[in-house]
Amino acid sequence: MSSPITSRADLVADTALALLAERGMRGLTHRAVDEAAGLPPGSTSNVARTRQALLELAVRRHAVREAQLLAPTETPDPAGGPDALADGLALAVHRSLTEGRPLLIARYELALEATRRPELRAFYDATGAVFRQQLTAMLEAAGSPTPDRHVLSLIAWADGLMFSCAVGTFSARPPGLDEVRTGLRELLRGMLDG
């Protein structure tokens, strides 16, 4: 699951994300990106001079690719109520667990690194705020009386499921789309119909 590479920066960022998923944070070096991307030595340094710049490039590209988990026509319509929201969000979660699993693992690597690098934490959080704002708007439109609290609960549920099923104790068999949809419907009905 990748988006079209339109620039050398995209190539470097996509390669960095692939290396993070495959080798972890220690395996991400400028030289490793050059080699894995088939670029001449020093090419990654021309795009992202420092490690911080490389990590920021990866976070930025990750946000773009994660946003593409749903096509614009698949974005849930809050007017359809909890079930419509659950259907759309289930597609995104399920795709993260299946074809997007390497991207999901790269996100965990970046999130953990952000706990040790305040400058990356600020960048990571600012990038993630866009997604939270979109989800808050959806829940508000669906009638949530406390959208900020509900967004936290929804993200915690989805992140917990994805972590457990991508790298945790349920990684041997991720849930099917129907299972994810059922879980989201239960959660959203409790929030929006309760």
Coordinates of C-alpha atoms in Angstrom, one line a residue:
M1 CA 0.0 0.0 0.0
S2 CA 1.9 2.9 -1.3
S3 CA 1.0 6.1 -3.0
P4 CA 2.5 7.3 -6.2
I5 CA 6.1 8.5 -5.8
T6 CA 6.2 12.0 -7.2
S7 CA 9.6 13.1 -6.0
R8 CA 13.0 12.0 -4.7
A9 CA 11.7 13.1 -1.2
D10 CA 8.8 10.7 -1.5
L11 CA 11.1 7.9 -2.5
V12 CA 13.4 8.6 0.4
A13 CA 10.4 8.9 2.8
D14 CA 8.8 5.7 1.5
T15 CA 12.1 3.8 1.8
A16 CA 12.6 5.2 5.3
L17 CA 9.1 3.9 6.3
A18 CA 9.9 0.5 4.8
L19 CA 13.2 0.3 6.7
L20 CA 11.5 1.2 9.9
A21 CA 9.0 -1.6 9.5
E22 CA 11.6 -4.1 8.5
R23 CA 14.6 -3.2 10.6
G24 CA 13.3 -0.9 13.3
M25 CA 14.7 2.5 14.3
R26 CA 18.3 1.3 14.5
G27 CA 18.1 0.1 10.9
L28 CA 17.2 3.6 9.6
T29 CA 20.3 5.4 8.4
H30 CA 20.9 7.7 5.5
R31 CA 23.2 5.1 4.0
A32 CA 20.6 2.3 4.4
V33 CA 18.0 4.5 2.7
D34 CA 20.4 5.2 -0.2
E35 CA 21.1 1.5 -0.6
A36 CA 17.5 0.3 -0.3
A37 CA 16.2 2.9 -2.6
G38 CA 18.9 2.3 -5.2
L39 CA 20.2 5.9 -4.9
P40 CA 23.7 7.1 -5.2
P41 CA 25.5 7.5 -1.9
G42 CA 24.7 10.8 -0.2
S43 CA 21.3 11.2 -2.0
T44 CA 19.3 10.9 1.2
S45 CA 21.5 13.5 2.9
N46 CA 20.7 15.9 0.1
V47 CA 17.0 15.5 0.8
A48 CA 17.2 15.3 4.6
R49 CA 20.5 16.5 6.0
T50 CA 20.0 15.3 9.6
R51 CA 18.4 12.3 11.3
Q52 CA 15.7 14.7 12.7
A53 CA 15.0 15.9 9.1
L54 CA 14.8 12.3 7.9
L55 CA 12.4 11.4 10.7
E56 CA 10.2 14.4 10.0
L57 CA 10.1 13.5 6.3
A58 CA 9.0 10.0 7.3
V59 CA 6.3 11.3 9.6
R60 CA 5.0 13.7 7.0
R61 CA 4.9 10.9 4.3
H62 CA 3.3 8.5 6.7
A63 CA 0.5 10.9 7.3
V64 CA -0.1 11.2 3.6
R65 CA -0.1 7.5 3.1
E66 CA -2.3 6.8 6.1
A67 CA -4.8 9.3 4.9
Q68 CA -5.1 7.3 1.6
L69 CA -6.3 4.2 3.4
L70 CA -9.8 5.4 2.5
A71 CA -10.7 6.8 -1.0
P72 CA -12.7 10.0 -0.9
T73 CA -15.8 8.1 -1.8
E74 CA -15.3 5.7 1.1
T75 CA -15.0 8.5 3.7
P76 CA -17.9 7.9 6.2
D77 CA -20.8 10.2 6.1
P78 CA -21.7 11.3 9.7
A79 CA -25.3 11.8 8.7
G80 CA -25.6 8.1 8.3
G81 CA -25.2 7.6 12.0
P82 CA -23.1 5.2 14.0
D83 CA -23.3 2.4 11.5
A84 CA -22.2 4.5 8.5
L85 CA -19.2 5.8 10.6
A86 CA -18.4 2.3 11.7
D87 CA -18.4 1.0 8.1
G88 CA -16.0 3.6 6.8
L89 CA -13.7 3.5 9.8
A90 CA -13.7 -0.3 9.8
L91 CA -12.3 -0.2 6.2
A92 CA -9.4 2.0 7.3
V93 CA -8.6 -0.1 10.4
H94 CA -8.8 -3.4 8.5
R95 CA -6.6 -2.1 5.7
S96 CA -4.1 -0.9 8.3
L97 CA -4.0 -4.5 9.7
T98 CA -3.7 -6.2 6.3
E99 CA -2.1 -4.5 3.3
G100 CA -1.0 -1.5 5.5
R101 CA 0.7 -3.5 8.2
P102 CA 4.2 -2.4 7.4
L103 CA 3.0 1.3 7.5
L104 CA 1.4 0.6 10.8
I105 CA 4.6 -0.9 12.2
A106 CA 6.6 2.1 11.0
R107 CA 4.1 4.4 12.8
Y108 CA 4.8 2.5 16.1
E109 CA 8.5 3.0 15.6
L110 CA 8.1 6.7 15.0
A111 CA 5.7 7.1 18.0
L112 CA 8.2 5.4 20.3
E113 CA 11.1 7.5 19.0
A114 CA 9.0 10.6 19.6
T115 CA 8.9 9.7 23.3
R116 CA 12.7 10.1 23.4
R117 CA 13.0 13.1 21.1
P118 CA 11.0 16.2 22.2
E119 CA 11.6 17.9 18.8
L120 CA 10.1 14.9 17.0
R121 CA 7.3 14.6 19.6
A122 CA 6.1 18.2 18.7
F123 CA 6.2 17.4 14.9
Y124 CA 4.6 14.0 15.4
D125 CA 1.7 15.4 17.5
A126 CA 1.1 18.3 15.1
T127 CA 0.9 15.9 12.2
G128 CA -1.5 13.7 14.1
A129 CA -3.7 16.6 15.1
V130 CA -5.0 16.9 11.6
F131 CA -6.5 13.4 11.8
R132 CA -7.9 14.0 15.3
Q133 CA -9.6 17.2 14.0
Q134 CA -11.2 15.4 11.1
L135 CA -12.5 12.6 13.4
T136 CA -13.8 15.2 15.9
A137 CA -15.7 16.9 13.1
M138 CA -17.2 13.6 12.1
L139 CA -18.3 12.8 15.6
E140 CA -19.7 16.3 16.1
A141 CA -21.7 15.9 12.8
A142 CA -22.9 12.5 14.0
G143 CA -24.3 14.1 17.1
S144 CA -21.7 13.4 19.8
P145 CA -22.4 15.5 22.9
T146 CA -18.7 15.3 23.9
P147 CA -16.7 14.8 20.7
D148 CA -13.2 15.4 22.2
R149 CA -13.8 12.7 24.8
H150 CA -15.3 10.4 22.2
V151 CA -12.4 10.9 19.8
L152 CA -10.0 9.8 22.6
S153 CA -12.1 6.7 23.2
L154 CA -12.4 5.9 19.6
I155 CA -8.7 6.4 18.8
A156 CA -7.7 4.4 21.9
W157 CA -10.0 1.5 20.9
A158 CA -8.6 1.5 17.3
D159 CA -5.0 1.9 18.3
G160 CA -5.3 -0.8 20.9
L161 CA -6.9 -3.2 18.4
M162 CA -4.3 -2.4 15.7
F163 CA -1.3 -2.7 18.1
S164 CA -2.6 -6.0 19.5
C165 CA -3.3 -7.4 16.1
A166 CA -0.2 -6.1 14.3
V167 CA 2.6 -6.7 16.8
G168 CA 0.9 -8.0 20.0
T169 CA -0.7 -11.2 21.2
F170 CA -3.3 -11.3 18.5
S171 CA -0.9 -10.8 15.6
A172 CA -1.2 -14.4 14.4
R173 CA -4.7 -13.8 13.1
P174 CA -5.9 -10.2 12.6
P175 CA -9.7 -9.8 12.7
G176 CA -11.7 -9.7 9.6
L177 CA -13.5 -6.7 8.3
D178 CA -16.8 -7.8 9.7
E179 CA -15.3 -8.3 13.2
V180 CA -13.7 -4.8 13.1
R181 CA -17.0 -3.3 11.9
T182 CA -19.0 -5.0 14.7
G183 CA -16.6 -3.7 17.3
L184 CA -16.8 -0.2 15.9
R185 CA -20.6 -0.3 15.7
E186 CA -20.8 -1.3 19.3
L187 CA -18.5 1.4 20.4
L188 CA -20.1 4.2 18.3
R189 CA -23.6 3.2 19.1
G190 CA -22.7 3.4 22.8
M191 CA -21.3 6.9 22.2
L192 CA -23.9 8.3 19.9
D193 CA -27.1 6.5 20.8
G194 CA -26.5 6.3 24.5

